[in-house]
Coordinates of C-alpha atoms in Angstrom, one line a residue:
R1 CA 116.3 77.6 96.2
R2 CA 119.2 75.7 97.8
G3 CA 119.5 73.9 101.2
D4 CA 122.9 74.9 102.1
V5 CA 122.1 79.1 102.3
D6 CA 121.3 80.1 105.8
E7 CA 118.2 81.8 106.3
G8 CA 118.6 85.8 106.0
K9 CA 121.4 85.6 103.4
V10 CA 121.8 85.0 99.5
K11 CA 124.8 84.0 97.6
M12 CA 125.9 85.7 94.8
H13 CA 128.8 85.9 92.2
P14 CA 131.4 88.5 93.6
E15 CA 131.8 90.1 90.1
V16 CA 128.2 90.4 90.0
M17 CA 128.2 92.3 93.3
R18 CA 131.1 94.4 92.1
E19 CA 128.9 95.2 88.7
L20 CA 125.7 96.2 91.0
E21 CA 127.7 97.7 93.7
I22 CA 126.3 95.6 96.3
G23 CA 127.9 95.5 99.5
D24 CA 126.9 93.3 102.6
K25 CA 123.2 93.7 101.8
A26 CA 120.9 93.1 98.9
E27 CA 117.4 94.1 98.2
I28 CA 115.4 91.2 96.0
V29 CA 112.3 92.7 94.6
L30 CA 109.5 90.6 93.1
V31 CA 106.3 91.9 91.1
G32 CA 103.4 90.1 91.8
G33 CA 100.9 91.7 89.4
G34 CA 99.0 94.8 89.7
S35 CA 100.8 97.2 92.7
R36 CA 101.9 94.0 94.8
E37 CA 105.5 94.8 94.9
R38 CA 107.3 92.2 97.2
K39 CA 110.6 93.5 98.9
Y40 CA 113.2 91.3 100.8
I41 CA 116.3 92.3 102.1
F42 CA 119.2 89.9 102.5
T43 CA 122.9 89.6 103.9
V44 CA 125.1 88.8 100.9
I45 CA 127.6 86.0 100.9
P46 CA 130.1 86.2 97.9
S47 CA 130.4 82.8 96.2
E48 CA 132.3 81.9 92.9
E49 CA 130.3 78.9 92.7
V50 CA 127.1 80.6 91.7
P51 CA 126.4 81.1 88.0
K52 CA 126.8 84.9 87.2
N53 CA 123.0 84.9 86.3
E54 CA 121.8 83.5 89.5
V55 CA 121.0 84.4 93.4
W56 CA 121.1 81.5 95.6
C57 CA 118.5 81.7 98.5
N58 CA 117.3 79.3 101.3
E59 CA 114.8 76.8 100.2
E60 CA 112.8 76.7 103.0
E61 CA 112.6 80.5 103.4
M62 CA 111.7 81.0 99.8
R63 CA 108.8 78.5 100.0
R64 CA 107.4 80.6 103.1
L65 CA 107.8 83.6 101.2
G66 CA 106.0 82.2 98.4
V67 CA 108.5 82.9 96.0
A68 CA 108.7 80.1 93.2
D69 CA 111.9 78.4 92.0
M70 CA 113.4 80.2 88.9
S71 CA 111.3 83.4 90.0
I72 CA 112.4 86.4 87.8
A73 CA 113.3 89.4 90.4
T74 CA 115.3 92.7 90.7
V75 CA 118.1 92.4 92.5
R76 CA 120.1 95.9 93.7
A77 CA 122.0 97.2 96.5
S78 CA 120.0 97.7 99.6
R79 CA 118.6 101.1 100.0
E80 CA 118.4 100.9 103.8

């Protein structure tokens, strides 16, 4: 969670974006037990500042969505 990322957007390292074949949109998928999968689609901003094992998201937006800091999630190219 970061305060310097706009809502509806995420920041990722460009090398990771290439490896995962992510263009300008990414799906972030969280599993909450049972069949309670939550999927969110964000616009991706490449940033060399972001460590390769992290995705930076808007702090307030994640709080509203009920996503805890340091949550483990699947990140993939958007299928939409």
